[in-house]
PDB file of C-alpha atoms and ligand atoms in Angstrom:
ATOM      1  CA  MET U   1     290.479 103.086  82.865  1.00 52.00           C
ATOM      2  CA  ALA U   2     288.284 100.791  84.971  1.00 55.00           C
ATOM      3  CA  ASN U   3     288.153  98.520  81.951  1.00 92.00           C
ATOM      4  CA  LEU U   4     291.896  98.084  81.946  1.00 96.00           C
ATOM      5  CA  GLN U   5     291.875  96.355  85.291  1.00 96.00           C
ATOM      6  CA  GLN U   6     289.109  93.998  84.230  1.00 97.00           C
ATOM      7  CA  ASN U   7     290.745  93.363  80.859  1.00 97.00           C
ATOM      8  CA  TYR U   8     294.028  92.610  82.537  1.00 98.00           C
ATOM      9  CA  ARG U   9     292.453  90.146  84.956  1.00 97.00           C
ATOM     10  CA  ASN U  10     290.616  88.458  82.097  1.00 97.00           C
ATOM     11  CA  VAL U  11     293.859  88.027  80.159  1.00 98.00           C
ATOM     12  CA  LEU U  12     295.593  86.510  83.196  1.00 98.00           C
ATOM     13  CA  ALA U  13     292.668  84.103  83.550  1.00 98.00           C
ATOM     14  CA  GLU U  14     292.856  83.223  79.841  1.00 97.00           C
ATOM     15  CA  ILE U  15     296.558  82.474  80.142  1.00 98.00           C
ATOM     16  CA  ALA U  16     295.918  80.296  83.200  1.00 98.00           C
ATOM     17  CA  ALA U  17     293.171  78.463  81.301  1.00 97.00           C
ATOM     18  CA  ALA U  18     295.447  77.978  78.277  1.00 97.00           C
ATOM     19  CA  GLU U  19     298.208  76.589  80.503  1.00 98.00           C
ATOM     20  CA  ALA U  20     295.790  74.159  82.085  1.00 98.00           C
ATOM     21  CA  ALA U  21     294.299  73.102  78.729  1.00 96.00           C
ATOM     22  CA  ALA U  22     297.822  72.441  77.442  1.00 96.00           C
ATOM     23  CA  SER U  23     298.733  70.506  80.621  1.00 97.00           C
ATOM     24  CA  ARG U  24     301.471  72.995  81.363  1.00 97.00           C
ATOM     25  CA  PRO U  25     302.377  74.183  84.858  1.00 97.00           C
ATOM     26  CA  ALA U  26     300.659  77.304  86.130  1.00 97.00           C
ATOM     27  CA  GLY U  27     302.962  80.276  85.688  1.00 97.00           C
ATOM     28  CA  SER U  28     305.000  78.751  82.866  1.00 97.00           C
ATOM     29  CA  VAL U  29     303.797  81.393  80.399  1.00 98.00           C
ATOM     30  CA  ARG U  30     304.829  84.988  80.967  1.00 98.00           C
ATOM     31  CA  LEU U  31     302.610  87.844  79.860  1.00 98.00           C
ATOM     32  CA  VAL U  32     304.228  90.760  78.040  1.00 98.00           C
ATOM     33  CA  ALA U  33     301.641  93.564  78.001  1.00 98.00           C
ATOM     34  CA  VAL U  34     301.980  95.472  74.716  1.00 98.00           C
ATOM     35  CA  GLY U  35     301.200  99.153  75.172  1.00 97.00           C
ATOM     36  CA  LYS U  36     302.051 100.589  71.767  1.00 97.00           C
ATOM     37  CA  THR U  37     299.983 103.695  70.879  1.00 96.00           C
ATOM     38  CA  PHE U  38     298.534 103.820  74.413  1.00 97.00           C
ATOM     39  CA  PRO U  39     299.606 106.491  76.929  1.00 97.00           C
ATOM     40  CA  ALA U  40     301.904 105.950  79.890  1.00 98.00           C
ATOM     41  CA  ALA U  41     298.893 106.408  82.192  1.00 97.00           C
ATOM     42  CA  ASP U  42     297.367 103.194  80.821  1.00 98.00           C
ATOM     43  CA  ILE U  43     300.596 101.310  81.396  1.00 98.00           C
ATOM     44  CA  ARG U  44     300.737 102.674  84.918  1.00 98.00           C
ATOM     45  CA  ALA U  45     297.210 101.413  85.600  1.00 97.00           C
ATOM     46  CA  VAL U  46     298.194  97.885  84.564  1.00 98.00           C
ATOM     47  CA  TYR U  47     301.442  98.187  86.510  1.00 98.00           C
ATOM     48  CA  CYS U  48     299.405  99.000  89.604  1.00 97.00           C
ATOM     49  CA  GLU U  49     297.556  95.703  89.094  1.00 97.00           C
ATOM     50  CA  GLY U  50     300.903  93.935  89.424  1.00 98.00           C
ATOM     51  CA  GLN U  51     302.100  93.609  85.819  1.00 98.00           C
ATOM     52  CA  ARG U  52     305.830  94.222  85.323  1.00 98.00           C
ATOM     53  CA  ASP U  53     306.704  93.056  81.782  1.00 98.00           C
ATOM     54  CA  PHE U  54     305.719  95.584  79.106  1.00 98.00           C
ATOM     55  CA  GLY U  55     306.321  95.476  75.361  1.00 98.00           C
ATOM     56  CA  GLU U  56     306.706  98.420  72.978  1.00 98.00           C
ATOM     57  CA  ASN U  57     307.193  98.640  69.207  1.00 98.00           C
ATOM     58  CA  TYR U  58     308.168 102.208  68.447  1.00 97.00           C
ATOM     59  CA  ILE U  59     311.450 103.368  69.942  1.00 98.00           C
ATOM     60  CA  GLN U  60     310.687 107.059  70.248  1.00 97.00           C
ATOM     61  CA  GLU U  61     307.280 106.458  71.796  1.00 97.00           C
ATOM     62  CA  TRP U  62     308.736 103.891  74.169  1.00 98.00           C
ATOM     63  CA  TYR U  63     311.599 106.130  75.213  1.00 98.00           C
ATOM     64  CA  ALA U  64     309.214 108.920  76.198  1.00 98.00           C
ATOM     65  CA  LYS U  65     307.242 106.412  78.262  1.00 98.00           C
ATOM     66  CA  THR U  66     310.365 105.299  80.132  1.00 98.00           C
ATOM     67  CA  ASP U  67     310.741 108.909  81.267  1.00 98.00           C
ATOM     68  CA  GLU U  68     307.096 109.204  82.285  1.00 98.00           C
ATOM     69  CA  LEU U  69     307.299 105.929  84.202  1.00 98.00           C
ATOM     70  CA  ALA U  70     310.703 106.544  85.792  1.00 97.00           C
ATOM     71  CA  ASP U  71     309.084 106.127  89.208  1.00 97.00           C
ATOM     72  CA  CYS U  72     308.289 102.483  88.359  1.00 96.00           C
ATOM     73  CA  PRO U  73     311.888 101.251  88.235  1.00 92.00           C
ATOM     74  CA  ASP U  74     311.027  97.561  88.281  1.00 97.00           C
ATOM     75  CA  ILE U  75     309.262  97.641  84.916  1.00 98.00           C
ATOM     76  CA  VAL U  76     310.850  95.119  82.542  1.00 98.00           C
ATOM     77  CA  TRP U  77     310.854  96.650  79.051  1.00 98.00           C
ATOM     78  CA  HIS U  78     310.613  94.388  76.015  1.00 98.00           C
ATOM     79  CA  ILE U  79     311.297  95.882  72.584  1.00 98.00           C
ATOM     80  CA  ILE U  80     309.164  94.004  70.054  1.00 98.00           C
ATOM     81  CA  GLY U  81     309.455  96.292  67.010  1.00 97.00           C
ATOM     82  CA  GLN U  82     312.115  97.003  64.439  1.00 96.00           C
ATOM     83  CA  ILE U  83     315.174  98.962  65.579  1.00 96.00           C
ATOM     84  CA  GLN U  84     316.830 101.219  63.028  1.00 92.00           C
ATOM     85  CA  SER U  85     320.611 101.455  63.328  1.00 88.00           C
ATOM     86  CA  ASN U  86     320.454 105.005  64.649  1.00 91.00           C
ATOM     87  CA  LYS U  87     318.080 103.955  67.469  1.00 95.00           C
ATOM     88  CA  THR U  88     320.136 101.192  69.043  1.00 98.00           C
ATOM     89  CA  ARG U  89     321.701 103.344  71.754  1.00 98.00           C
ATOM     90  CA  PRO U  90     318.527 104.180  73.731  1.00 98.00           C
ATOM     91  CA  VAL U  91     317.545 100.521  73.511  1.00 98.00           C
ATOM     92  CA  ALA U  92     320.955  99.370  74.751  1.00 98.00           C
ATOM     93  CA  GLU U  93     320.743 101.854  77.622  1.00 98.00           C
ATOM     94  CA  ARG U  94     317.159 101.313  78.805  1.00 98.00           C
ATOM     95  CA  ALA U  95     315.659  98.061  77.555  1.00 98.00           C
ATOM     96  CA  HIS U  96     315.829  94.684  79.260  1.00 98.00           C
ATOM     97  CA  TRP U  97     314.803  92.561  76.285  1.00 99.00           C
ATOM     98  CA  VAL U  98     314.811  92.797  72.487  1.00 98.00           C
ATOM     99  CA  HIS U  99     312.632  90.162  70.797  1.00 98.00           C
ATOM    100  CA  THR U 100     313.265  91.282  67.243  1.00 98.00           C
ATOM    101  CA  ILE U 101     316.904  90.647  66.335  1.00 98.00           C
ATOM    102  CA  ASP U 102     317.099  89.737  62.644  1.00 97.00           C
ATOM    103  CA  ARG U 103     320.474  91.176  61.633  1.00 96.00           C
ATOM    104  CA  LEU U 104     323.910  90.603  63.116  1.00 98.00           C
ATOM    105  CA  LYS U 105     324.753  94.285  62.651  1.00 97.00           C
ATOM    106  CA  THR U 106     321.957  95.432  64.962  1.00 97.00           C
ATOM    107  CA  ALA U 107     323.025  92.878  67.562  1.00 98.00           C
ATOM    108  CA  GLN U 108     326.654  94.037  67.353  1.00 98.00           C
ATOM    109  CA  ARG U 109     325.653  97.651  67.886  1.00 98.00           C
ATOM    110  CA  LEU U 110     323.456  96.751  70.860  1.00 98.00           C
ATOM    111  CA  SER U 111     326.258  94.724  72.418  1.00 98.00           C
ATOM    112  CA  SER U 112     328.859  97.435  72.023  1.00 98.00           C
ATOM    113  CA  GLN U 113     326.471 100.103  73.363  1.00 98.00           C
ATOM    114  CA  ARG U 114     325.200  98.128  76.351  1.00 98.00           C
ATOM    115  CA  PRO U 115     326.535  99.913  79.460  1.00 98.00           C
ATOM    116  CA  GLU U 116     329.000  97.888  81.519  1.00 97.00           C
ATOM    117  CA  HIS U 117     327.092  98.348  84.764  1.00 97.00           C
ATOM    118  CA  MET U 118     323.913  96.782  83.333  1.00 97.00           C
ATOM    119  CA  PRO U 119     323.207  93.070  82.994  1.00 98.00           C
ATOM    120  CA  ALA U 120     323.422  91.577  79.510  1.00 98.00           C
ATOM    121  CA  LEU U 121     320.564  92.520  77.179  1.00 98.00           C
ATOM    122  CA  GLN U 122     318.232  89.531  76.758  1.00 98.00           C
ATOM    123  CA  VAL U 123     317.488  88.906  73.089  1.00 98.00           C
ATOM    124  CA  CYS U 124     315.441  86.687  70.817  1.00 98.00           C
ATOM    125  CA  ILE U 125     315.937  86.071  67.122  1.00 98.00           C
ATOM    126  CA  GLU U 126     312.842  87.027  65.125  1.00 98.00           C
ATOM    127  CA  VAL U 127     311.841  84.331  62.643  1.00 98.00           C
ATOM    128  CA  ASN U 128     309.670  85.081  59.629  1.00 97.00           C
ATOM    129  CA  ILE U 129     307.815  81.849  60.175  1.00 95.00           C
ATOM    130  CA  ALA U 130     304.971  82.729  57.842  1.00 88.00           C
ATOM    131  CA  ALA U 131     307.469  83.537  55.051  1.00 84.00           C
ATOM    132  CA  GLU U 132     305.512  86.721  54.308  1.00 82.00           C
ATOM    133  CA  ALA U 133     307.297  89.416  52.362  1.00 79.00           C
ATOM    134  CA  ALA U 134     305.828  92.171  54.545  1.00 78.00           C
ATOM    135  CA  LYS U 135     307.044  90.577  57.771  1.00 81.00           C
ATOM    136  CA  HIS U 136     310.401  91.053  59.459  1.00 92.00           C
ATOM    137  CA  GLY U 137     312.643  88.287  60.692  1.00 97.00           C
ATOM    138  CA  VAL U 138     315.105  85.811  59.284  1.00 97.00           C
ATOM    139  CA  LYS U 139     314.129  82.799  57.247  1.00 96.00           C
ATOM    140  CA  PRO U 140     313.565  79.738  59.449  1.00 96.00           C
ATOM    141  CA  GLU U 141     316.599  77.995  57.959  1.00 96.00           C
ATOM    142  CA  GLU U 142     318.820  80.957  58.895  1.00 97.00           C
ATOM    143  CA  ALA U 143     317.662  81.374  62.485  1.00 98.00           C
ATOM    144  CA  VAL U 144     320.042  78.948  64.211  1.00 98.00           C
ATOM    145  CA  ALA U 145     323.127  80.292  62.408  1.00 98.00           C
ATOM    146  CA  LEU U 146     322.271  83.900  63.309  1.00 98.00           C
ATOM    147  CA  ALA U 147     321.541  82.944  66.917  1.00 98.00           C
ATOM    148  CA  CYS U 148     324.937  81.245  67.189  1.00 98.00           C
ATOM    149  CA  GLU U 149     326.685  84.408  65.933  1.00 98.00           C
ATOM    150  CA  VAL U 150     324.698  86.650  68.287  1.00 98.00           C
ATOM    151  CA  ALA U 151     325.486  84.297  71.175  1.00 98.00           C
ATOM    152  CA  LYS U 152     329.180  85.209  70.794  1.00 98.00           C
ATOM    153  CA  LEU U 153     328.548  88.885  71.547  1.00 98.00           C
ATOM    154  CA  PRO U 154     329.654  89.752  75.070  1.00 98.00           C
ATOM    155  CA  ARG U 155     326.849  92.037  76.229  1.00 98.00           C
ATOM    156  CA  LEU U 156     323.881  90.135  74.805  1.00 98.00           C
ATOM    157  CA  LYS U 157     322.295  86.929  76.028  1.00 98.00           C
ATOM    158  CA  VAL U 158     320.409  84.854  73.479  1.00 98.00           C
ATOM    159  CA  ARG U 159     317.246  83.605  75.159  1.00 98.00           C
ATOM    160  CA  GLY U 160     315.364  82.128  72.213  1.00 98.00           C
ATOM    161  CA  LEU U 161     313.130  82.796  69.243  1.00 98.00           C
ATOM    162  CA  MET U 162     310.209  85.068  68.461  1.00 98.00           C
ATOM    163  CA  CYS U 163     307.605  85.134  65.690  1.00 98.00           C
ATOM    164  CA  VAL U 164     304.449  86.813  64.496  1.00 96.00           C
ATOM    165  CA  ALA U 165     302.260  84.134  62.920  1.00 94.00           C
ATOM    166  CA  ALA U 166     300.367  84.713  59.677  1.00 89.00           C
ATOM    167  CA  ALA U 167     297.188  86.631  60.482  1.00 82.00           C
ATOM    168  CA  ALA U 168     295.242  84.880  57.759  1.00 83.00           C
ATOM    169  CA  ALA U 169     296.086  81.325  58.827  1.00 87.00           C
ATOM    170  CA  ASP U 170     293.420  78.979  60.212  1.00 94.00           C
ATOM    171  CA  ASP U 171     294.059  77.043  63.419  1.00 94.00           C
ATOM    172  CA  ALA U 172     295.857  74.223  61.634  1.00 95.00           C
ATOM    173  CA  GLY U 173     298.082  76.700  59.818  1.00 95.00           C
ATOM    174  CA  LEU U 174     298.887  78.594  62.999  1.00 95.00           C
ATOM    175  CA  GLN U 175     299.657  75.405  64.813  1.00 95.00           C
ATOM    176  CA  ALA U 176     302.022  74.315  62.048  1.00 96.00           C
ATOM    177  CA  GLN U 177     303.894  77.609  62.338  1.00 96.00           C
ATOM    178  CA  PHE U 178     304.132  77.460  66.120  1.00 97.00           C
ATOM    179  CA  LYS U 179     305.266  73.830  65.996  1.00 97.00           C
ATOM    180  CA  GLN U 180     307.987  74.792  63.546  1.00 97.00           C
ATOM    181  CA  MET U 181     309.168  77.427  66.037  1.00 98.00           C
ATOM    182  CA  GLN U 182     309.260  74.791  68.751  1.00 98.00           C
ATOM    183  CA  ALA U 183     311.381  72.550  66.506  1.00 98.00           C
ATOM    184  CA  LEU U 184     313.742  75.449  65.739  1.00 98.00           C
ATOM    185  CA  LEU U 185     314.262  76.073  69.448  1.00 98.00           C
ATOM    186  CA  THR U 186     315.205  72.419  69.881  1.00 98.00           C
ATOM    187  CA  GLN U 187     317.695  72.780  67.014  1.00 98.00           C
ATOM    188  CA  LEU U 188     319.136  75.881  68.626  1.00 98.00           C
ATOM    189  CA  GLN U 189     319.616  74.040  71.905  1.00 98.00           C
ATOM    190  CA  ALA U 190     321.265  71.144  70.050  1.00 98.00           C
ATOM    191  CA  ALA U 191     323.646  73.683  68.517  1.00 98.00           C
ATOM    192  CA  GLY U 192     324.829  74.524  72.030  1.00 97.00           C
ATOM    193  CA  VAL U 193     322.922  77.741  72.778  1.00 98.00           C
ATOM    194  CA  ALA U 194     321.222  77.575  76.174  1.00 96.00           C
ATOM    195  CA  ALA U 195     317.993  79.122  74.901  1.00 98.00           C
ATOM    196  CA  ASP U 196     314.720  78.657  76.748  1.00 98.00           C
ATOM    197  CA  VAL U 197     312.295  81.223  75.305  1.00 98.00           C
ATOM    198  CA  LEU U 198     309.607  81.044  72.647  1.00 98.00           C
ATOM    199  CA  SER U 199     308.022  84.476  72.281  1.00 98.00           C
ATOM    200  CA  MET U 200     304.860  83.797  70.306  1.00 98.00           C
ATOM    201  CA  GLY U 201     301.130  84.295  70.630  1.00 97.00           C
ATOM    202  CA  MET U 202     299.177  87.546  70.502  1.00 97.00           C
ATOM    203  CA  THR U 203     295.572  88.404  71.384  1.00 95.00           C
ATOM    204  CA  ALA U 204     294.113  86.344  68.543  1.00 93.00           C
ATOM    205  CA  ASP U 205     296.289  83.229  68.696  1.00 95.00           C
ATOM    206  CA  MET U 206     297.495  83.058  72.293  1.00 96.00           C
ATOM    207  CA  ALA U 207     295.901  79.736  73.306  1.00 95.00           C
ATOM    208  CA  LEU U 208     297.344  77.866  70.317  1.00 95.00           C
ATOM    209  CA  ALA U 209     300.781  79.317  70.976  1.00 97.00           C
ATOM    210  CA  VAL U 210     300.623  78.085  74.570  1.00 97.00           C
ATOM    211  CA  VAL U 211     299.756  74.581  73.364  1.00 96.00           C
ATOM    212  CA  CYS U 212     302.898  74.724  71.202  1.00 96.00           C
ATOM    213  CA  GLY U 213     305.225  75.762  74.008  1.00 97.00           C
ATOM    214  CA  ALA U 214     305.143  79.576  74.062  1.00 98.00           C
ATOM    215  CA  THR U 215     306.957  80.914  77.128  1.00 98.00           C
ATOM    216  CA  HIS U 216     306.148  84.587  76.468  1.00 98.00           C
ATOM    217  CA  VAL U 217     302.862  85.796  74.975  1.00 98.00           C
ATOM    218  CA  ARG U 218     302.644  89.387  73.754  1.00 98.00           C
ATOM    219  CA  ILE U 219     299.146  90.728  74.360  1.00 98.00           C
ATOM    220  CA  GLY U 220     298.067  94.258  73.435  1.00 98.00           C
ATOM    221  CA  SER U 221     294.478  94.868  72.410  1.00 97.00           C
ATOM    222  CA  ALA U 222     292.882  92.399  74.846  1.00 97.00           C
ATOM    223  CA  ILE U 223     294.303  94.539  77.657  1.00 98.00           C
ATOM    224  CA  PHE U 224     294.495  98.093  76.348  1.00 97.00           C
ATOM    225  CA  GLY U 225     291.695  98.041  73.740  1.00 95.00           C
ATOM    226  CA  GLN U 226     291.579  98.395  69.991  1.00 93.00           C
ATOM    227  CA  ARG U 227     294.337 100.482  68.453  1.00 90.00           C
ATOM    228  CA  ASP U 228     293.828 103.088  65.780  1.00 80.00           C
ATOM    229  CA  ASN U 229     295.344 101.701  62.620  1.00 66.00           C
ATOM    230  CA  VAL U 230     299.027 102.624  62.698  1.00 57.00           C
TER     231      VAL U 230
HETATM  232  C1  PLP O   1     301.175  94.826  68.467  1.00 82.16           C
HETATM  233  C2  PLP O   1     301.954  93.602  68.661  1.00 82.16           C
HETATM  234  C3  PLP O   1     301.532  92.611  69.566  1.00 82.16           C
HETATM  235  C4  PLP O   1     300.230  92.675  70.324  1.00 82.16           C
HETATM  236  O1  PLP O   1     299.183  92.460  69.423  1.00 82.16           O
HETATM  237  P1  PLP O   1     297.658  92.290  69.885  1.00 82.16           P
HETATM  238  O2  PLP O   1     297.013  91.623  68.732  1.00 82.16           O
HETATM  239  O3  PLP O   1     297.143  93.651  70.133  1.00 82.16           O
HETATM  240  O4  PLP O   1     297.645  91.445  71.100  1.00 82.16           O
HETATM  241  C5  PLP O   1     302.362  91.506  69.735  1.00 82.16           C
HETATM  242  N1  PLP O   1     303.523  91.371  69.051  1.00 82.16           N
HETATM  243  C6  PLP O   1     303.942  92.292  68.184  1.00 82.16           C
HETATM  244  C7  PLP O   1     305.234  92.086  67.457  1.00 82.16           C
HETATM  245  C8  PLP O   1     303.168  93.422  67.946  1.00 82.16           C
HETATM  246  O5  PLP O   1     303.598  94.325  67.046  1.00 82.16           O
END
């Protein structure tokens, strides 16, 4: 537990250093702390250090955590995993962000299920930037068209694009992927969608993502520790 606080502070310092190295303003990169497989108590410990944005991959696990952390009502929940059609309702009712939209059908369900009294659900289109068969997301050349369709849905707000870079890539390869994401965001803006988010960068490739314009980095293991292989 004591480690979590130190880990968290180290990650904040690393983000600040990456911003400075990239000549970007302090505070321009938002940390999403990814707590998948870790208990609600660990999330609470990081919350008590001041963190508010938390990411989760598995809907059932996340939903249980929202109950356990109901006394922390200002947590901002980011869904960063796949959402099966039959799991859209809890997401529409309790999440603030979904980073992983890659089908219009899922977006339509989320929009129709988003309660009227809540603000629009913030969403990103997931791009399979590494073109890996095992990865989710739309092909890069399909991202702008999907985003434009999703932008028409009344209860969603398209904020930008998200990717998971190829784990095996070297720095040059990673940078090429992140730069392509940056170019896609520019295309999306030119198409008339007021998008401002690039959700990219994880524990291993965060600094490079910041150089390439990441606005949200999703960091798990550097804060919470190594995960069992799931
Ligand atoms: C698990 C996960 C992360 C965090 O990964 P770490 O390498 O632990 O920082 C970020 N994004 C997605 C989509 C993930 O599934």
